[in-house]
Short mmCIF file of C-alpha atoms and ligand atoms in Angstrom, two decimals:
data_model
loop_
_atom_site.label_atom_id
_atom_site.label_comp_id
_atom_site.label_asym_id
_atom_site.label_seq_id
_atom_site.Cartn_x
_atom_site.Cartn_y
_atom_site.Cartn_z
CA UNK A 246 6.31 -95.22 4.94
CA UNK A 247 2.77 -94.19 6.01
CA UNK A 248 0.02 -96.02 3.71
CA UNK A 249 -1.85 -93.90 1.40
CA UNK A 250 -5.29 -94.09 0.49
CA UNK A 251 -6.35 -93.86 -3.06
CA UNK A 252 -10.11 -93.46 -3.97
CA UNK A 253 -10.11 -95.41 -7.31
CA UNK A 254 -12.88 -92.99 -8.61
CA UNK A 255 -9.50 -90.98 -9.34
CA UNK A 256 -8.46 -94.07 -11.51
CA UNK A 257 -11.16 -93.83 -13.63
CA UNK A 258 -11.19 -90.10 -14.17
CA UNK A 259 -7.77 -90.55 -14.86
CA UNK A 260 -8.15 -93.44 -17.30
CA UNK A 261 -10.61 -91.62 -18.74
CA UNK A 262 -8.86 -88.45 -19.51
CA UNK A 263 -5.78 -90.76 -20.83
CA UNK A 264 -8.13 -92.68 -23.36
CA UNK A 265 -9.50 -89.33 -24.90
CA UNK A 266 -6.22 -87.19 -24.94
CA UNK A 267 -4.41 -90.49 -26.12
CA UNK A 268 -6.71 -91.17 -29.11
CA UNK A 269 -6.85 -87.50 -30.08
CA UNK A 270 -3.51 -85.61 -29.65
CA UNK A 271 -0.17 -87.28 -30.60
CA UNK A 272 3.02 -87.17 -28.38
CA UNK A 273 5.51 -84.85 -29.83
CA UNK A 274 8.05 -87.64 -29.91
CA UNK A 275 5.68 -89.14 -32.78
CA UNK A 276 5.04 -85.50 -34.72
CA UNK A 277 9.46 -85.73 -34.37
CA UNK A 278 9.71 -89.18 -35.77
CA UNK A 279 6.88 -88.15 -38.82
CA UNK A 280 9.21 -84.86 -39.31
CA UNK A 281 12.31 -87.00 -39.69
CA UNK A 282 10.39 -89.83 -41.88
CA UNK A 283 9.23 -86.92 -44.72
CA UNK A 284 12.63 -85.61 -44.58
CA UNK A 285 14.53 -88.69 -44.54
CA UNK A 286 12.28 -90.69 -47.75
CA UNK A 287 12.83 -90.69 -50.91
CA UNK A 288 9.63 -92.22 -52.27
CA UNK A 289 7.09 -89.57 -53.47
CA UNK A 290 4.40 -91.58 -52.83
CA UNK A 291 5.80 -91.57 -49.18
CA UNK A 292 6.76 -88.30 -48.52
CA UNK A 293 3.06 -88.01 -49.56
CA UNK A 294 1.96 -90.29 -46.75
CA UNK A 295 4.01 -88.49 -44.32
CA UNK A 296 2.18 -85.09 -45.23
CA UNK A 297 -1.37 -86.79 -44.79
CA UNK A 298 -0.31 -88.17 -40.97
CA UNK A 299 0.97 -84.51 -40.23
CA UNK A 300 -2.08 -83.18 -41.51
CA UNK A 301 -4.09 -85.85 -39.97
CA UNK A 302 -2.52 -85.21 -36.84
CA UNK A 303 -3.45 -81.41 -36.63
CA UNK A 304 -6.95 -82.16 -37.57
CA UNK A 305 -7.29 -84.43 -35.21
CA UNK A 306 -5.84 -82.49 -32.39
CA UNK A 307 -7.86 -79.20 -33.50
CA UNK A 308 -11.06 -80.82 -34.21
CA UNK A 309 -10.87 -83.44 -31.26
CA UNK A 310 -11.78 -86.24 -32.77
CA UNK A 311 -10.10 -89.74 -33.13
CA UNK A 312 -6.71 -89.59 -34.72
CA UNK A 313 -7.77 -93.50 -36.78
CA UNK A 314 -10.95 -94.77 -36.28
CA UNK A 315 -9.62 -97.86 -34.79
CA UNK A 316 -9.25 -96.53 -30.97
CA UNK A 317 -8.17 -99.95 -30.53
CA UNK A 318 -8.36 -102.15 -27.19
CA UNK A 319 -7.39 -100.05 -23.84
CA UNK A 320 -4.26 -101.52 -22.99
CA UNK A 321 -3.72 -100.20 -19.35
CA UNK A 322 -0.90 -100.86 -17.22
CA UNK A 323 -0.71 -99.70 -13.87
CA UNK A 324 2.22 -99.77 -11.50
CA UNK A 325 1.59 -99.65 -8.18
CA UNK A 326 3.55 -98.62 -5.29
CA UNK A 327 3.19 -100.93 -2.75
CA UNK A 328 2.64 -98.06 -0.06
CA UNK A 329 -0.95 -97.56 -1.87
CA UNK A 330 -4.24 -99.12 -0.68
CA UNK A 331 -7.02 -98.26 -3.25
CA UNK A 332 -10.44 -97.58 -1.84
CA UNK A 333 -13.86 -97.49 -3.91
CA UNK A 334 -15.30 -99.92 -6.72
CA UNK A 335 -12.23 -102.20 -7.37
CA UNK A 336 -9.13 -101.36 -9.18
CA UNK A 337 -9.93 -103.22 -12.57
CA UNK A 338 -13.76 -101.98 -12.74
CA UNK A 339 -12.23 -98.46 -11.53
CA UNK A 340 -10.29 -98.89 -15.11
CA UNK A 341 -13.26 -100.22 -17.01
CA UNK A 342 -15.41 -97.69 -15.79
CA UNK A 343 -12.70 -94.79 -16.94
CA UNK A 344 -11.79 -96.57 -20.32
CA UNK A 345 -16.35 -96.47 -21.15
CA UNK A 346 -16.48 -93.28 -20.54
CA UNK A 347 -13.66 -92.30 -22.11
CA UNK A 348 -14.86 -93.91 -25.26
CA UNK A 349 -18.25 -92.53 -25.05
CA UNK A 350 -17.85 -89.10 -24.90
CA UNK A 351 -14.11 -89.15 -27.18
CA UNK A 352 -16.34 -90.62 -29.51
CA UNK A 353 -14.42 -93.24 -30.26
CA UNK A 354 -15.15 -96.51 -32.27
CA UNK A 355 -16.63 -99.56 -29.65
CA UNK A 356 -14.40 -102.23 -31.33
CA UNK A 357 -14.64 -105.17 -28.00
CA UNK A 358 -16.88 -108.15 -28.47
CA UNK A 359 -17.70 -111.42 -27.40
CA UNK A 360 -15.16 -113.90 -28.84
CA UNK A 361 -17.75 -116.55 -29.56
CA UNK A 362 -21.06 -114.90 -30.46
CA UNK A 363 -19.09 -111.54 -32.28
CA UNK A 364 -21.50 -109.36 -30.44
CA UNK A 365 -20.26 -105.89 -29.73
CA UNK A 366 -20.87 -104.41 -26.38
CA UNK A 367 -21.14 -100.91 -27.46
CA UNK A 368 -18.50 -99.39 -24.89
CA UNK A 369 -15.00 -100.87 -25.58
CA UNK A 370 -14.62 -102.61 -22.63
CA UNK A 371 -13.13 -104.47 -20.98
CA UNK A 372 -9.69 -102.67 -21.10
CA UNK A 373 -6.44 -104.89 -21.22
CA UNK A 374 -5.14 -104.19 -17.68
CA UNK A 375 -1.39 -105.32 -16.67
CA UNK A 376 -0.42 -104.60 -13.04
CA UNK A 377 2.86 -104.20 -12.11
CA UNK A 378 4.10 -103.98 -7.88
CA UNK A 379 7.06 -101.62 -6.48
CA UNK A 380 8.23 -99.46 -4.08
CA UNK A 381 6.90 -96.00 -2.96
CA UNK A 382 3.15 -94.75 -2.55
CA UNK A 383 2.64 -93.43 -6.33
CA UNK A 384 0.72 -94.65 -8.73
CA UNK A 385 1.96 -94.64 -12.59
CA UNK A 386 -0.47 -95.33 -15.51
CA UNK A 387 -0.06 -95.91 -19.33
CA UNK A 388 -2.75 -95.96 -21.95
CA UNK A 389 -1.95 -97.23 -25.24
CA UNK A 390 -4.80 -97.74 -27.17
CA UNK A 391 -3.93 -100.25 -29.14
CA UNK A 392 -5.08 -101.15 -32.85
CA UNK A 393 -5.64 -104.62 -34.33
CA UNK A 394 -3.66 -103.77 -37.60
CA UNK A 395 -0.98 -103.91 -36.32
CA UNK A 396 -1.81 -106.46 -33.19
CA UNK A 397 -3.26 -109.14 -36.58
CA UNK A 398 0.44 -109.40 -37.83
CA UNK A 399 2.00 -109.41 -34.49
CA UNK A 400 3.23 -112.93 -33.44
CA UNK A 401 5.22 -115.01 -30.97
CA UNK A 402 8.16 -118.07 -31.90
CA UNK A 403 9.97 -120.13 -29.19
CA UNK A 404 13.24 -120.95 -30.98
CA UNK A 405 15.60 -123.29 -30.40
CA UNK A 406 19.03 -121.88 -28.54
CA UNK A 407 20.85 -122.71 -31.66
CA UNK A 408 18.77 -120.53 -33.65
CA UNK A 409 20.76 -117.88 -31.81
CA UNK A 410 20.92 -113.85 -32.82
CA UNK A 411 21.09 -114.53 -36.41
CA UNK A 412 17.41 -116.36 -36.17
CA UNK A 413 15.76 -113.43 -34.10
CA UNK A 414 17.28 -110.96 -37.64
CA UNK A 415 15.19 -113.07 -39.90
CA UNK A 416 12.28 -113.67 -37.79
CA UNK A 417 11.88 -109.75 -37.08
CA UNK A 418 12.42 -108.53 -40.19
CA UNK A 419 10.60 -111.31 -41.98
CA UNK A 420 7.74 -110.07 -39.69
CA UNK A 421 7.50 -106.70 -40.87
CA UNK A 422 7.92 -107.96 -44.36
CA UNK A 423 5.27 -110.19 -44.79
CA UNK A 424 2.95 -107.79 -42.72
CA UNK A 425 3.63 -105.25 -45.85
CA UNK A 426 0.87 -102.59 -45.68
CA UNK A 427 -1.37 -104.09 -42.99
CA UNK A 428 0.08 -102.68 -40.00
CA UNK A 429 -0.35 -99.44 -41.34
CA UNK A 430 3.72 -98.58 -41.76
CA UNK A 431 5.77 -96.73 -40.82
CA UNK A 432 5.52 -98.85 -37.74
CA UNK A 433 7.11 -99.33 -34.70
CA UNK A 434 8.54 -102.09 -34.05
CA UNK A 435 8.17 -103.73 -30.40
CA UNK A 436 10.67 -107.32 -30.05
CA UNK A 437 10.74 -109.21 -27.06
CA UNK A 438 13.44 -111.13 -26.78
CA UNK A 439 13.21 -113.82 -23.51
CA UNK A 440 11.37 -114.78 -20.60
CA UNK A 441 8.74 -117.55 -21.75
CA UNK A 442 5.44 -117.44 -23.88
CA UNK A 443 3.72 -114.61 -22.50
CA UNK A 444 6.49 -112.77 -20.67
CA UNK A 445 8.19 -112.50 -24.55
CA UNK A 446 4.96 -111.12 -25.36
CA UNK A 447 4.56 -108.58 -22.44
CA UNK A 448 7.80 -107.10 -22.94
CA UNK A 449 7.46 -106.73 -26.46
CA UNK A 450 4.25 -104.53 -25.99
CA UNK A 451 6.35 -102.84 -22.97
CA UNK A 452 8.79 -101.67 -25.38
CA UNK A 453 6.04 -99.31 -26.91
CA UNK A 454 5.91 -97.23 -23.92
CA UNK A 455 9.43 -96.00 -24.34
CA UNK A 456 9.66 -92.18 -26.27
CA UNK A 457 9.59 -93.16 -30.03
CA UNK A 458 13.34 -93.96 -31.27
CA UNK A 459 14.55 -93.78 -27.54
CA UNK A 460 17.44 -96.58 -27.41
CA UNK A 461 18.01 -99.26 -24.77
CA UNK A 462 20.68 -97.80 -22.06
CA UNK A 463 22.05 -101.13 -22.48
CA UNK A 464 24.84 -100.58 -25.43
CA UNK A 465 24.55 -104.20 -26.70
CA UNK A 466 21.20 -103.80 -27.31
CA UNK A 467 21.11 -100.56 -28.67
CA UNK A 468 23.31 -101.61 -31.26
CA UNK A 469 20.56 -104.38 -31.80
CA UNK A 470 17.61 -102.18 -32.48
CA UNK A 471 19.82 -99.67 -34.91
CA UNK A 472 20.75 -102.86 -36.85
CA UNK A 473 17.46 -104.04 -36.93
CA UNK A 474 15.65 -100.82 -37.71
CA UNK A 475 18.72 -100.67 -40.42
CA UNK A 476 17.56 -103.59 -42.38
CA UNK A 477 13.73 -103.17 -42.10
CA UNK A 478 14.21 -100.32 -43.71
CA UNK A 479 16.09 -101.56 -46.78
CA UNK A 480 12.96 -103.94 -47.52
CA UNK A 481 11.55 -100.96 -49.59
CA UNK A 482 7.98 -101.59 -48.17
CA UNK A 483 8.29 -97.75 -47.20
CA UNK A 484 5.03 -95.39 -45.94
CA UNK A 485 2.05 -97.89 -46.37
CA UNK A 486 3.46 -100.09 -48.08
CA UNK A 487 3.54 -97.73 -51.12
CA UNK A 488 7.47 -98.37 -51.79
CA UNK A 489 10.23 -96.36 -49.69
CA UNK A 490 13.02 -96.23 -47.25
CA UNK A 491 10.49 -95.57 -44.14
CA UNK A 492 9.21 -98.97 -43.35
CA UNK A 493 9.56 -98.30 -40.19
CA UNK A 494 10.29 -95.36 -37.15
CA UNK A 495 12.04 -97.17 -34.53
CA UNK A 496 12.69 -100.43 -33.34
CA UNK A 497 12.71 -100.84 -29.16
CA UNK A 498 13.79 -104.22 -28.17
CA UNK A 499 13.15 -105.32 -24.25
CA UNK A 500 14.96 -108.41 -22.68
CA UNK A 501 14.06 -111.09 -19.63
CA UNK A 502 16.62 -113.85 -19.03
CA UNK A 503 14.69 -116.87 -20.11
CA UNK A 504 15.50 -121.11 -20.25
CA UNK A 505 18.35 -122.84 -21.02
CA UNK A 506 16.12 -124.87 -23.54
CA UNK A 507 14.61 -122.00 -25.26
CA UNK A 508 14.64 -118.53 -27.44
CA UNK A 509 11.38 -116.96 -27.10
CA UNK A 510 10.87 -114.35 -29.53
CA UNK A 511 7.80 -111.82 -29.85
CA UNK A 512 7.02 -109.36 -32.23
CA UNK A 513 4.67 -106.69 -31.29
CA UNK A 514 4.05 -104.36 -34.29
CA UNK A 515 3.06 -100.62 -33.11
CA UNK A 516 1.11 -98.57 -36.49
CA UNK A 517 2.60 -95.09 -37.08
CA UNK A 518 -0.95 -93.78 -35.19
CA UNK A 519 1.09 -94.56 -31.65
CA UNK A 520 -0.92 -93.26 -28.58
CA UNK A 521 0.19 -93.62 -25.82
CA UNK A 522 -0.35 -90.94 -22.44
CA UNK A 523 0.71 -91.52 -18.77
CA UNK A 524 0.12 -89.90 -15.70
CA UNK A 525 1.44 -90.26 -12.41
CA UNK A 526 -0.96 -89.91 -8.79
CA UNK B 75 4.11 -87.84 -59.19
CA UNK B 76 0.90 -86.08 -61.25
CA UNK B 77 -1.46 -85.00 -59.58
CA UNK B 78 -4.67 -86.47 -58.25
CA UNK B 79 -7.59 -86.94 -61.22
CA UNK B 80 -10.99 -86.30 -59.45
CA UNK B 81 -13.17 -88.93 -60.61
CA UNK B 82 -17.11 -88.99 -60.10
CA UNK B 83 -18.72 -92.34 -58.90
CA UNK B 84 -20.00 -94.50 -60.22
CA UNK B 85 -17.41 -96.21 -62.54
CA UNK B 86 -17.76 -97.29 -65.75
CA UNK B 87 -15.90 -99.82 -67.40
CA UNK B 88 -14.20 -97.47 -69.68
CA UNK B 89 -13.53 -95.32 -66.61
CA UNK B 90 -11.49 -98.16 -64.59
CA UNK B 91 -9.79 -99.05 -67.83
CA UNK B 92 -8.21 -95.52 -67.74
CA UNK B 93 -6.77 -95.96 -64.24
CA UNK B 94 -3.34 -96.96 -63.91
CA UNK B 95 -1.39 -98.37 -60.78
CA UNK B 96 -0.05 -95.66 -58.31
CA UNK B 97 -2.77 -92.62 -60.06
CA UNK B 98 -3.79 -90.45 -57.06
CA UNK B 99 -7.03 -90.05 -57.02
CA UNK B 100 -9.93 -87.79 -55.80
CA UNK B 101 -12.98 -89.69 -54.93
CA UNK B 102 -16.85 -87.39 -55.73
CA UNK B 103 -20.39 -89.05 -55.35
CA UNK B 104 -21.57 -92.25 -53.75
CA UNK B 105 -19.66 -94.85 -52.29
CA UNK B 106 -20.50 -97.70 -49.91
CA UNK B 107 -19.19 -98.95 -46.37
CA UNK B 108 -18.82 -102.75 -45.74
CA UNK B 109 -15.87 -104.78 -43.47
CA UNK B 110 -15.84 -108.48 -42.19
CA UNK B 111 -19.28 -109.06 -40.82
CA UNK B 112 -21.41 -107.00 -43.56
CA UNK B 113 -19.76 -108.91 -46.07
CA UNK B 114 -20.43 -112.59 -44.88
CA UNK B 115 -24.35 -110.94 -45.17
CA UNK B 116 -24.17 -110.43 -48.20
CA UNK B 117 -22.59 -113.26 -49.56
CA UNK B 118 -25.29 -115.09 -47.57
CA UNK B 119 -28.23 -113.28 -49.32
CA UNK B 120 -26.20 -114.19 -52.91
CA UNK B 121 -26.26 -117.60 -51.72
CA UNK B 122 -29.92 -117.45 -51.34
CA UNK B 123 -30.76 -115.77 -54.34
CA UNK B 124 -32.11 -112.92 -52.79
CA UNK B 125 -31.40 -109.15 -53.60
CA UNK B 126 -28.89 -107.34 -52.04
CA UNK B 127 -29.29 -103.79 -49.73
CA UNK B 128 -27.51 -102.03 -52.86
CA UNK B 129 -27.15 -102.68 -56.11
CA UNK B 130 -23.26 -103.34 -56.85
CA UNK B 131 -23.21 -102.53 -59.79
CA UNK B 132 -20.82 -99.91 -61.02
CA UNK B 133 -20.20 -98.96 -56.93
CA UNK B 134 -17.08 -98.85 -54.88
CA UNK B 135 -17.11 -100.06 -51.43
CA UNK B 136 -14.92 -98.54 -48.80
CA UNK B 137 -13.44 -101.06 -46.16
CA UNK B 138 -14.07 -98.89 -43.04
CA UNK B 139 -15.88 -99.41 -39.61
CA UNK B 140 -16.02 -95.61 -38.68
CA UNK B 141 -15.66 -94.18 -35.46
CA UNK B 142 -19.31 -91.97 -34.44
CA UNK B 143 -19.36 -88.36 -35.47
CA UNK B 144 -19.71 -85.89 -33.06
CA UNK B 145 -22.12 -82.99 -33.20
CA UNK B 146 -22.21 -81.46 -36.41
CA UNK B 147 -20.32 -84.13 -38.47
CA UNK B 148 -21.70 -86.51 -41.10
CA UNK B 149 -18.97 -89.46 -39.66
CA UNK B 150 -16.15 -89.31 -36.97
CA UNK B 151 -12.44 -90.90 -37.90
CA UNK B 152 -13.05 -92.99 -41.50
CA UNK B 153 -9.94 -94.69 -42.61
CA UNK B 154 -9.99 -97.94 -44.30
CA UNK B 155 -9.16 -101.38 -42.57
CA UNK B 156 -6.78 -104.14 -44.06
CA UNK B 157 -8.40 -105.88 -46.95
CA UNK B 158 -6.99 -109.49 -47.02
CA UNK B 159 -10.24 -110.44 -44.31
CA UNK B 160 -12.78 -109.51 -47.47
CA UNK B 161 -10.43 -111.69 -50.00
CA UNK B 162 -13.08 -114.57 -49.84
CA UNK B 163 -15.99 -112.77 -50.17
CA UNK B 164 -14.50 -110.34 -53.29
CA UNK B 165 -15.07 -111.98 -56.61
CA UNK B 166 -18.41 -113.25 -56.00
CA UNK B 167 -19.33 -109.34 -55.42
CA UNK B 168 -17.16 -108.27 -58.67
CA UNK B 169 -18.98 -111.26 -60.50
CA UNK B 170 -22.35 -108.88 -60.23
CA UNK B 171 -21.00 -105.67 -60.97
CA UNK B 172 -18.37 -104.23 -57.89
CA UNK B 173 -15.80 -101.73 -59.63
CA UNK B 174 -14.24 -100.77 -57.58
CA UNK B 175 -12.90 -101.41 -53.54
CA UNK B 176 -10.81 -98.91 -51.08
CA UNK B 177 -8.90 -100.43 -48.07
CA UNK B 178 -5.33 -101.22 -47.18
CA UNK B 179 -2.67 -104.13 -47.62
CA UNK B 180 -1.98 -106.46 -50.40
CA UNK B 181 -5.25 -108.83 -51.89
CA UNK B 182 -5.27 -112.28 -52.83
CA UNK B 183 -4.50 -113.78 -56.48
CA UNK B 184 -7.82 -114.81 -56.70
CA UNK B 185 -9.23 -110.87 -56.08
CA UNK B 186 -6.59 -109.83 -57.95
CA UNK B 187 -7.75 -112.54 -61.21
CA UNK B 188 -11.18 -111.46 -61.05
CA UNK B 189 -10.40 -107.83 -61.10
CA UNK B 190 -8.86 -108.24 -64.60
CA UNK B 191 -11.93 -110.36 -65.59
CA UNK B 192 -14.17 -108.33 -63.83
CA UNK B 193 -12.39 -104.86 -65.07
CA UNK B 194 -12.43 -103.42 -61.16
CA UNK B 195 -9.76 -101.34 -59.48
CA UNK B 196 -8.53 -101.50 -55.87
CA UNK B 197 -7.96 -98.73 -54.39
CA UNK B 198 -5.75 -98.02 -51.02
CA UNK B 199 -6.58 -95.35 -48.48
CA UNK B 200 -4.09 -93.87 -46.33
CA UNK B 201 -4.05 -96.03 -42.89
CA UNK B 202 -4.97 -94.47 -40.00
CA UNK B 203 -5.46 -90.87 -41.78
CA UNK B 204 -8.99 -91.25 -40.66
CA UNK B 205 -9.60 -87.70 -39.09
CA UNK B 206 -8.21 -86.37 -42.61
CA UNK B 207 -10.59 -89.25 -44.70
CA UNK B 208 -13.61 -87.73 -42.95
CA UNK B 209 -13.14 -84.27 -43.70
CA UNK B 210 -13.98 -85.51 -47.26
CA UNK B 211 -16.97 -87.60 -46.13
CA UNK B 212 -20.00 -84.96 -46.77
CA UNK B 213 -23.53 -87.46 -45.65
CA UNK B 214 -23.72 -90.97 -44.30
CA UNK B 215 -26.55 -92.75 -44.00
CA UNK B 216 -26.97 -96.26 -42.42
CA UNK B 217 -28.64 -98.41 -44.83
CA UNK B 218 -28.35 -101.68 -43.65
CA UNK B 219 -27.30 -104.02 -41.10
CA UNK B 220 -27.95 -101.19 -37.91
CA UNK B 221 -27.23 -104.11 -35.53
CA UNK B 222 -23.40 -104.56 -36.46
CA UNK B 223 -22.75 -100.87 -35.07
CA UNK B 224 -19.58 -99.44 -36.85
CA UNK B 225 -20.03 -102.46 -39.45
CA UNK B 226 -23.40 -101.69 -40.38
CA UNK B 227 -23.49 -101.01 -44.41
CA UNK B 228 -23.59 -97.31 -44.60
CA UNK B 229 -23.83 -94.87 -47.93
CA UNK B 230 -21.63 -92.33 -47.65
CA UNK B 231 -21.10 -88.99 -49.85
CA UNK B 232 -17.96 -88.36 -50.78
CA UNK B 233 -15.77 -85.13 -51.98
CA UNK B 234 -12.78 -85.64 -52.97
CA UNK B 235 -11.28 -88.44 -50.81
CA UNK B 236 -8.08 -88.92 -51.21
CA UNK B 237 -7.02 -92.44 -52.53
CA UNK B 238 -4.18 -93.98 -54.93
CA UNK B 239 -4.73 -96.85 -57.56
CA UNK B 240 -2.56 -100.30 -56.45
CA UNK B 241 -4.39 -102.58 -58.84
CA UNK B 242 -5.42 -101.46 -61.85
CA UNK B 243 -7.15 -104.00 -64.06
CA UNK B 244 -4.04 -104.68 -66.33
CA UNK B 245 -2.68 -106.76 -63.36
CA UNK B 246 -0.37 -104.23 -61.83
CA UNK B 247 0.18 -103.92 -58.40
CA UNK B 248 1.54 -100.97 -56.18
CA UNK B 249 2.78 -102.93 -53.52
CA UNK B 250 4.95 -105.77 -55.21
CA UNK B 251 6.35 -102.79 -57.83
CA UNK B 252 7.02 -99.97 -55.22
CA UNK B 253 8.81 -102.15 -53.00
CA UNK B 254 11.20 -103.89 -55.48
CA UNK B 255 11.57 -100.36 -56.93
CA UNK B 256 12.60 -99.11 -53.13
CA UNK B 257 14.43 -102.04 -52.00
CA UNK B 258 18.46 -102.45 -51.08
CA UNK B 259 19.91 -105.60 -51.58
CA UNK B 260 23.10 -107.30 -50.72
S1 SF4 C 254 -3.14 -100.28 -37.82
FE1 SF4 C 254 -3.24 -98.44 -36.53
S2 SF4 C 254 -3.35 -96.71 -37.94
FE2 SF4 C 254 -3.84 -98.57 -39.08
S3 SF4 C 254 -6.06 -98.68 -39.04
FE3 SF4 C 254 -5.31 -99.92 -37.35
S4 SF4 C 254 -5.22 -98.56 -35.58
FE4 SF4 C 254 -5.44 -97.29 -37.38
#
């Protein structure tokens, strides 16, 4: 196949575009899942919460402006086809450059700083990028602002074997339980279940880009993420932690093979304020 | 559920006595933005003896780090941020005179013990509801702290923002009660 030439000023248009419509206008699989949760709960004080994120929702949409005022960290990921050569500033500035302008003129909260001095830069970057190689000459990206409600009660465990299935139950649902209201419930619920430290993690966070409530095609795991979602919902947490049946909207559980010495488990909790837009070049 | 009481800031003792876990309220008047950074200021300046940018006394602070408003708005997206990070900081400011607090997520026993001492109420905002919260927001001005950006200490006027009691300063809490009320066991 022929090479194809990207000019990465594209990129950042693109990323741009993605940060603003992602912040501003929820996916309809979200708006389904929020239908579902205020028909499905019992709690009055939740069905109440479910009204204020529809209404939130439509505001933010008509009004264009930012759906929580935590527009988060950009997390980008870009996969590449390996046909592609990129031309212009490089790739990751390309994204930097999209995700400040995108915040700038979305008017959306500049939440980055330095780690050490807590000085904000004003822009929101740097963006979290995560490249990904394959075949063909396109060019798929995903931005999922991400908030640090739920990202603060997120976490990672490297089990034992022996802990086996029964261990990754507790540890996930314990998760959501002792995160209560922080993560801003009804969450989503991103597990990671293999690989090592980081690649747990990765997945995890991968698991968010799937259509809210969309199950694994693998059957085994499917069955998982219903049993899962099952239980987290009987620990009455509910809409914001209020009290109800709606703790949470979906679980979505990804899997690497990992060690023979090991069970690495991650956690990555998704708020019920999920953006996430792709496009494809 | 009854429906929301509007209430009109700032609070009097007698007025937080009358609010009971899980009242919806509606939010009118003044109320005051501080998260992480604004409050390890102040705590500094109590340290020091020196006078704070507002007086506390009878006020509600709003946990929020708003997004900037666009044309024509007093604030862009203001929903509250999770309130365990101001747990150290809290009783010293409802030991001179803080009534009353709006964020999200469970506080600490010690918050929780000096709101009953203190007679202050905690109120929770809906999470990430913050294009609805800032319909109610009418005027914000900065008032302290410019250089912390969304953190600066702002004062904001309020009409009718929506919030709902957790702990009310008899000791009850929303969060432990709803949940055991809501959960399945066995
Ligand atoms: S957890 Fe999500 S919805 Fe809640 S404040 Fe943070 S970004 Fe907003």
């Amino acid at each position: 196949m022929a090479i194809r030439e990207i000019d990465t000023a594209l990129i950042t248009r693109t990323v741009k575009q993605l940060c603003i419509e992602a912040t501003t206008v929820l996916n309809p699989d979200v708006l389904e899942a929020y239908a579902q949760g205020l028909a499905q709960e019992v709690s009055p004080q939740g069905k109440d919460v479910f009204k204020q994120l529809i209404d939130n929702a439509r505001i933010a949409r008509q009004e264009s402006i930012s759906l929580c005022q935590d527009a988060g960290m950009a997390v980008v990921f870009i996969e590449i086809g390996q046909d592609v050569h990129f031309a212009g500033l490089d790739l990751t500035a390309a994204v930097n450059e999209g995700v400040r302008q995108g915040y700038a003129d979305g008017f959306l909260r500049p939440s980055t700083l330095d780690p050490i001095s807590r000085e904000n830069y004003g822009d929101n970057t740097p963006a979290i990028v995560h490249l990904d190689m394959g075949p063909g000459n396109q060019v798929r990206i995903h931005v999922l602002p991400k908030g640090f409600g739920g990202e603060n009660m997120s976490r990672v465990v490297l089990f034992h074997p022996g802990a086996g299935l029964e261990g990754v139950r507790e540890f996930v649902i314990n998760r959501v339980r002792e995160a209560g209201a922080n993560p801003c419930p009804p969450v989503i619920v991103g597990v990671g279940i293999g690989g090592n430290f980081e690649k747990c993690a990765l997945i995890a966070k991968k698991s968010l880009l799937r259509p809210v409530g969309q199950r694994h095609p693998d059957a085994v795991i499917a069955k998982l993420e219903q049993e899962f979602l099952r239980d987290i919902n009987r620990t009455g947490i509910g809409p914001q932690g209020l009290g109800g049946r709606i703790t949470a909207l979906a679980v979505h559980i990804e899997t690497y093979p990992t060690h023979i010495g090991s069970l690495p488990v991650a956690v990555n909790l998704q708020c019920h304020s999920h953006r996430c837009k792709s496009a494809v070049l | 559920m009854d429906a929301p009481v509007r209430i009109q800031t700032p609070l009097s003792e007698h007025g937080v006595m009358q609010l009971k876990m899980g009242d919806r309220v509606l939010l009118n008047g003044t109320i005051f933005t501080a998260r992480d950074a604004a409050h390890k200021r102040l705590i500094e300046l109590i340290h020091q003896g020196k006078d704070l940018p507002f007086d506390l006394r009878g006020n509600i602070i709003y946990y929020v780090g708003p997004a900037p408003p666009k044309p024509g708005m007093a604030l862009g997206s203001a929903g509250p941020t999770s309130s365990y990070r101001m747990d150290p900081y809290t009783p010293a400011l409802l030991d001179r005179g803080l009534k009353g607090m709006i964020g999200k997520g469970q506080r600490g026993p010690e918050v929780v013990h000096s709101m009953q001492t203190n007679r202050a109420v905690y109120f929770a905002a809906t999470g990430g509801a913050g294009a609805l919260l800032s319909m109610a927001i009418k005027a914000s001005q900065t008032i302290a702290y410019e250089d912390l950006g969304p953190e600066a200490i702002r004062r904001l006027t309020v009409v009718d923002l929506p919030v709902i009691v957790v702990n009310d300063c008899h000791g009850n809490d929303l969060y432990t009660i709803g949940r055991r009320q809501f959960e399945i066991t066995a």
